[in-house]
PDB file of C-alpha atoms in Angstrom:
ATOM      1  CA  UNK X 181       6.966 -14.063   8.512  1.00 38.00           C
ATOM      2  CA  UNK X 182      10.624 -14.107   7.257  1.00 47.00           C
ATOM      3  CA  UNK X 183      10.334 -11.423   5.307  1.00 64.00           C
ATOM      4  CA  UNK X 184      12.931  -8.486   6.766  1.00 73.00           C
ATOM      5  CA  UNK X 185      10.983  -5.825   4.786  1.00 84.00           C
ATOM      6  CA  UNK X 186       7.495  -6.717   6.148  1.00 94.00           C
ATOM      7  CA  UNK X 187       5.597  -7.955   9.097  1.00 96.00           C
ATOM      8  CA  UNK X 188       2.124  -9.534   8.476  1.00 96.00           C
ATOM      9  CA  UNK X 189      -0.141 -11.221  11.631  1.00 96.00           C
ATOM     10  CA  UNK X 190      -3.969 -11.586  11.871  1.00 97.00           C
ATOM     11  CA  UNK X 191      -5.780  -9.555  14.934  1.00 95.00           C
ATOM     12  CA  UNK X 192      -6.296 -11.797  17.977  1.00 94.00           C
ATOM     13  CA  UNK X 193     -10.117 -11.640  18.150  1.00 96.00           C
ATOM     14  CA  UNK X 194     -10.754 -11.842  13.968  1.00 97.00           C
ATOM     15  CA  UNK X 195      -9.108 -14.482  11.901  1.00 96.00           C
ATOM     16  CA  UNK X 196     -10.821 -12.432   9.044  1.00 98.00           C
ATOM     17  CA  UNK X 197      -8.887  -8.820  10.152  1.00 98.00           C
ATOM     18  CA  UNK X 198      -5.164  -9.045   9.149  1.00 98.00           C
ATOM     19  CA  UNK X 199      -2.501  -6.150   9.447  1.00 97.00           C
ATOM     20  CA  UNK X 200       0.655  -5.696   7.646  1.00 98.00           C
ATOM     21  CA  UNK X 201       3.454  -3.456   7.831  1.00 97.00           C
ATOM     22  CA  UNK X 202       5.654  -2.631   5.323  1.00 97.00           C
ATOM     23  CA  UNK X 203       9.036  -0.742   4.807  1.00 96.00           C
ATOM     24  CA  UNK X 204       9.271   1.634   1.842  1.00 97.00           C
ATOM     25  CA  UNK X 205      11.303   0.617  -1.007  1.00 97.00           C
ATOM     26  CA  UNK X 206      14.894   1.673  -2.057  1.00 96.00           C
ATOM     27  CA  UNK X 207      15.685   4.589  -3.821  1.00 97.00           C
ATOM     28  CA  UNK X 208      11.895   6.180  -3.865  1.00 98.00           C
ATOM     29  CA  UNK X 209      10.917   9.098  -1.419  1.00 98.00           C
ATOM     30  CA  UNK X 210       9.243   5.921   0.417  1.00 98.00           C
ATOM     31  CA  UNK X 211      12.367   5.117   1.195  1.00 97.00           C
ATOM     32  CA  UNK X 212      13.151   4.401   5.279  1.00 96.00           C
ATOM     33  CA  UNK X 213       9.037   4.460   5.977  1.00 96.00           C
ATOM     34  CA  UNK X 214       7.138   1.913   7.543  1.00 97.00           C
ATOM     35  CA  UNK X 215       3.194   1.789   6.641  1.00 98.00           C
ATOM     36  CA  UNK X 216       0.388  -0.075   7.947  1.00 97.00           C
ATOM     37  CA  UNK X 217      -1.807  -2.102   5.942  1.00 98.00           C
ATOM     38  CA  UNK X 218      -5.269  -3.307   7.060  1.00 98.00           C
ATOM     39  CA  UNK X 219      -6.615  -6.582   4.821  1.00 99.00           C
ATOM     40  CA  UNK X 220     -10.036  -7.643   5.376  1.00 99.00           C
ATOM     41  CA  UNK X 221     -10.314 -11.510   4.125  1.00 98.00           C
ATOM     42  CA  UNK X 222     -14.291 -12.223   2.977  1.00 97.00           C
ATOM     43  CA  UNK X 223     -15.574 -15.870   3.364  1.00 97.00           C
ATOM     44  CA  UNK X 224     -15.020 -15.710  -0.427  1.00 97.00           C
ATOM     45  CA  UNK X 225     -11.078 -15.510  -0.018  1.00 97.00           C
ATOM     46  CA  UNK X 226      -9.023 -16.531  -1.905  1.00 97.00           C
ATOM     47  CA  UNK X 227     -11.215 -16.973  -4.826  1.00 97.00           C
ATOM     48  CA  UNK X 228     -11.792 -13.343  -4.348  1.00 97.00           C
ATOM     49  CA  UNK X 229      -9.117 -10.969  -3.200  1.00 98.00           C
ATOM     50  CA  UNK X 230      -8.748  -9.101   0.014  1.00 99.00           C
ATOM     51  CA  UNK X 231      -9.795  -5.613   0.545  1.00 98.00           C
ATOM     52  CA  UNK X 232      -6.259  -3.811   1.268  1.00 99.00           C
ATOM     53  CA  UNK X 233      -6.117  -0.518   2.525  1.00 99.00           C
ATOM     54  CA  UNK X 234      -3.412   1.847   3.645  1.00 98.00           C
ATOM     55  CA  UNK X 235      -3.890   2.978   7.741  1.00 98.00           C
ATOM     56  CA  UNK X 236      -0.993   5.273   7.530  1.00 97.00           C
ATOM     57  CA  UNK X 237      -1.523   8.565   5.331  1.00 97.00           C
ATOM     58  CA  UNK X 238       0.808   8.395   2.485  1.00 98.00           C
ATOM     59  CA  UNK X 239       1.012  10.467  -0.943  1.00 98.00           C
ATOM     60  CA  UNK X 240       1.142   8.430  -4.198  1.00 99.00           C
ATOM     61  CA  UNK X 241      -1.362   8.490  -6.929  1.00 98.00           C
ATOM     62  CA  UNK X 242      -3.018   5.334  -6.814  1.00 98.00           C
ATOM     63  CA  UNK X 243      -3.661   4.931  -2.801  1.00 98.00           C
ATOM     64  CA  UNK X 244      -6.602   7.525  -1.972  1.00 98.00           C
ATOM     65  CA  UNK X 245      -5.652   9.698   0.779  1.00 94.00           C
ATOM     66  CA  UNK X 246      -8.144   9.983   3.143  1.00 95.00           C
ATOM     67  CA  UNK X 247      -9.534   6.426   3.266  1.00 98.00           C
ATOM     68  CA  UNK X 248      -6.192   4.418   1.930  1.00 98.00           C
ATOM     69  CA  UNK X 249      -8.162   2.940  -1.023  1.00 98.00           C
ATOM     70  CA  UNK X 250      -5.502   0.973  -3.438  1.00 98.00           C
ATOM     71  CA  UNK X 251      -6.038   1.075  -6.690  1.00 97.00           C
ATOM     72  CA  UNK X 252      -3.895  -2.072  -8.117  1.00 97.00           C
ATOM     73  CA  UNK X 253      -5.152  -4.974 -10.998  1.00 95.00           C
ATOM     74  CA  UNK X 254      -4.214  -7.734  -8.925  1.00 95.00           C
ATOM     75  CA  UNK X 255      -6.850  -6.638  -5.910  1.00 96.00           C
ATOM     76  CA  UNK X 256      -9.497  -6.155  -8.056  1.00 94.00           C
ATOM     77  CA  UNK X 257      -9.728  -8.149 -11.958  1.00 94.00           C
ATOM     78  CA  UNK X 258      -6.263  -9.453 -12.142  1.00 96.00           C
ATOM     79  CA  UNK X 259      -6.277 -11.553  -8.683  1.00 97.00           C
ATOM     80  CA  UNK X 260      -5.673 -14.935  -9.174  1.00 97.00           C
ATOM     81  CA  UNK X 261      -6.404 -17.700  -5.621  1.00 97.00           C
ATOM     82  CA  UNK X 262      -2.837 -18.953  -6.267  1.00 96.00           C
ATOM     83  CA  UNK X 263      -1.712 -15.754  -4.502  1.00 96.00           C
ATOM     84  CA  UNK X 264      -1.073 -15.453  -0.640  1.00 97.00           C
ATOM     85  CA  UNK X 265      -1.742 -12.040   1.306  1.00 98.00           C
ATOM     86  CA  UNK X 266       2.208 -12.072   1.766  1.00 97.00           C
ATOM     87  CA  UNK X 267       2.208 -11.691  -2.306  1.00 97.00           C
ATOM     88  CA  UNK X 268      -0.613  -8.829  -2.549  1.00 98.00           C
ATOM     89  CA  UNK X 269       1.387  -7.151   0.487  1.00 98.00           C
ATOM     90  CA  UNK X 270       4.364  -7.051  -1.566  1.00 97.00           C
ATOM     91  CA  UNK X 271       2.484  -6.452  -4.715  1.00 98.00           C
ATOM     92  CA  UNK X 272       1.846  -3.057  -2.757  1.00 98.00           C
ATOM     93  CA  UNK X 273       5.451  -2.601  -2.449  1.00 98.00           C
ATOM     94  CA  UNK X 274       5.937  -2.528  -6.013  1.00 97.00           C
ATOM     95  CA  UNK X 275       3.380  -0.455  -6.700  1.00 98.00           C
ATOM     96  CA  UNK X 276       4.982   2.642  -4.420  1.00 98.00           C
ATOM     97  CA  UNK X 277       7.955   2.120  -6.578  1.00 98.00           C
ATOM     98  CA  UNK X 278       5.951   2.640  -9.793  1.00 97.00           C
ATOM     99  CA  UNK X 279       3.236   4.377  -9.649  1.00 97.00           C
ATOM    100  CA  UNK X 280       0.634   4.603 -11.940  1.00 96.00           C
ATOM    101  CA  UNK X 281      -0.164   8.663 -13.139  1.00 95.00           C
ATOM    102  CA  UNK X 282      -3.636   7.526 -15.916  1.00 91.00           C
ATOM    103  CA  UNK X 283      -5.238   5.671 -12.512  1.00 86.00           C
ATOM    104  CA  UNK X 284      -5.364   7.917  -9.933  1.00 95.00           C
ATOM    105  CA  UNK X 285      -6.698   7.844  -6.591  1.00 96.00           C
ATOM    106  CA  UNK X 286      -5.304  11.111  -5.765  1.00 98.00           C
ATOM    107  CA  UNK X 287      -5.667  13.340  -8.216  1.00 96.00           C
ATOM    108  CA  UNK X 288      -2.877  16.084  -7.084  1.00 97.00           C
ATOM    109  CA  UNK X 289      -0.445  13.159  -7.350  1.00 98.00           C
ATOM    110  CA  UNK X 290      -1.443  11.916 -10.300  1.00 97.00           C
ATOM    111  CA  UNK X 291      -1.786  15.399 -12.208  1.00 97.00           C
ATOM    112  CA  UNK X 292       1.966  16.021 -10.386  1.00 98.00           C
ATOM    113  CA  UNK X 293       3.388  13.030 -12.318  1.00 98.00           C
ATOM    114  CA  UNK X 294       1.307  13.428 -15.510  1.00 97.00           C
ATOM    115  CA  UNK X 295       2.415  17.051 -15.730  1.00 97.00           C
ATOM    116  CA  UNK X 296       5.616  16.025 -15.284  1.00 97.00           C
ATOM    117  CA  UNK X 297       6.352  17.557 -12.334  1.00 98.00           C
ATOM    118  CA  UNK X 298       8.499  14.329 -10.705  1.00 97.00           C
ATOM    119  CA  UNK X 299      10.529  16.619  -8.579  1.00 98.00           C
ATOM    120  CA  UNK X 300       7.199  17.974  -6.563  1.00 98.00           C
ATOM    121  CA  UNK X 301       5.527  14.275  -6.408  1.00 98.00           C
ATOM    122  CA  UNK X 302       8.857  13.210  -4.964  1.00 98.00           C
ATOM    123  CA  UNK X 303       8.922  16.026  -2.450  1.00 98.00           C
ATOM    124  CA  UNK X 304       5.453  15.436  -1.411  1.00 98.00           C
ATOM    125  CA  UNK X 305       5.785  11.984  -1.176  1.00 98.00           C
ATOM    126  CA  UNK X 306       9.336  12.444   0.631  1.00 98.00           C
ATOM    127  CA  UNK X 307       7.313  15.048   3.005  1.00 97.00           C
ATOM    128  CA  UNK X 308       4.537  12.737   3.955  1.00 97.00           C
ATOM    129  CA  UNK X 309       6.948   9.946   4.340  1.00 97.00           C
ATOM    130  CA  UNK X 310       8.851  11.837   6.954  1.00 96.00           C
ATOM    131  CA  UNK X 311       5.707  12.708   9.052  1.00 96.00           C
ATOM    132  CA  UNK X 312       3.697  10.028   8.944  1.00 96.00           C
ATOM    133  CA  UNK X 313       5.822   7.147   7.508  1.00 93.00           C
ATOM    134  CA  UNK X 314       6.882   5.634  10.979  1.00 89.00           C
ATOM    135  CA  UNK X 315       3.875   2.807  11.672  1.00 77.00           C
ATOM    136  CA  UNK X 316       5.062   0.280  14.287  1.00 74.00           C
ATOM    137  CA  UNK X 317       3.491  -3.304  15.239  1.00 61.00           C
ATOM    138  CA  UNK X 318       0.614  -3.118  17.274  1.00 56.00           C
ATOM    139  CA  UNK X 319      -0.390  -7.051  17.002  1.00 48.00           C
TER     140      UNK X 319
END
């Protein structure tokens, strides 16, 4: 993948099983992480969408904590077969730089940025970044 921001391969033994990491964006308290995605591609793809799910614990309201659950339009309703799994990876990308507050996932984020409360959501996000932020290739 030529991408310098992300790395995206398919696991040896499943075609179906793809993993993705992806560096934080610029200027958010993502910024300087590197998170691993898991996509699972049905036998429906890509008239359907992937299932996309975060495998490295990170704080933003619209990726559920404890099982990584995305909530983003273009993996569910929106998703059009025109788009690759390189375009819903970085589709994720954009949505750590905006967030979405009235959709959450994780309510404590969400209530942080609806409250507006930015400077906590950043230093939660920042904190979680730091210690778990730092996912590696495992091909």
């Amino acid at each position: 993948m030529a991408d310098t921001d992300m790395e995206l391969w398919p696991q040896e033994d499943n075609i179906r099983l793809w993993h993705a990491i992806i560096q934080g964006p610029g200027e958010t308290p993502f910024e300087g992480g590197t998170f691993e995605l898991r996509i699972e591609v049905g036998t429906d793809y890509p008239i359907r969408p992937p299932v996309i799910r975060f495998v490295t614990h990170i704080f933003h309201p619209n990726i559920h904590f404890e099982t990584g659950e995305i909530c983003l339009d273009i993996l569910k309703k929106e998703w059009s077969p025109a788009w690759s799994l390189q375009t819903a990876c970085r589709a994720v990308v954009a949505l750590l730089a905006a967030p979405d507050a009235e959709s959450p996932l994780n309510c404590d984020a969400g209530n942080m940025l609806r409250g507006g409360d930015v400077r906590a959501y950043n230093a939660m996000a920042r904190l979680y970044t730091v210690e778990y932020g730092s996912a590696t290739r495992r091909g």
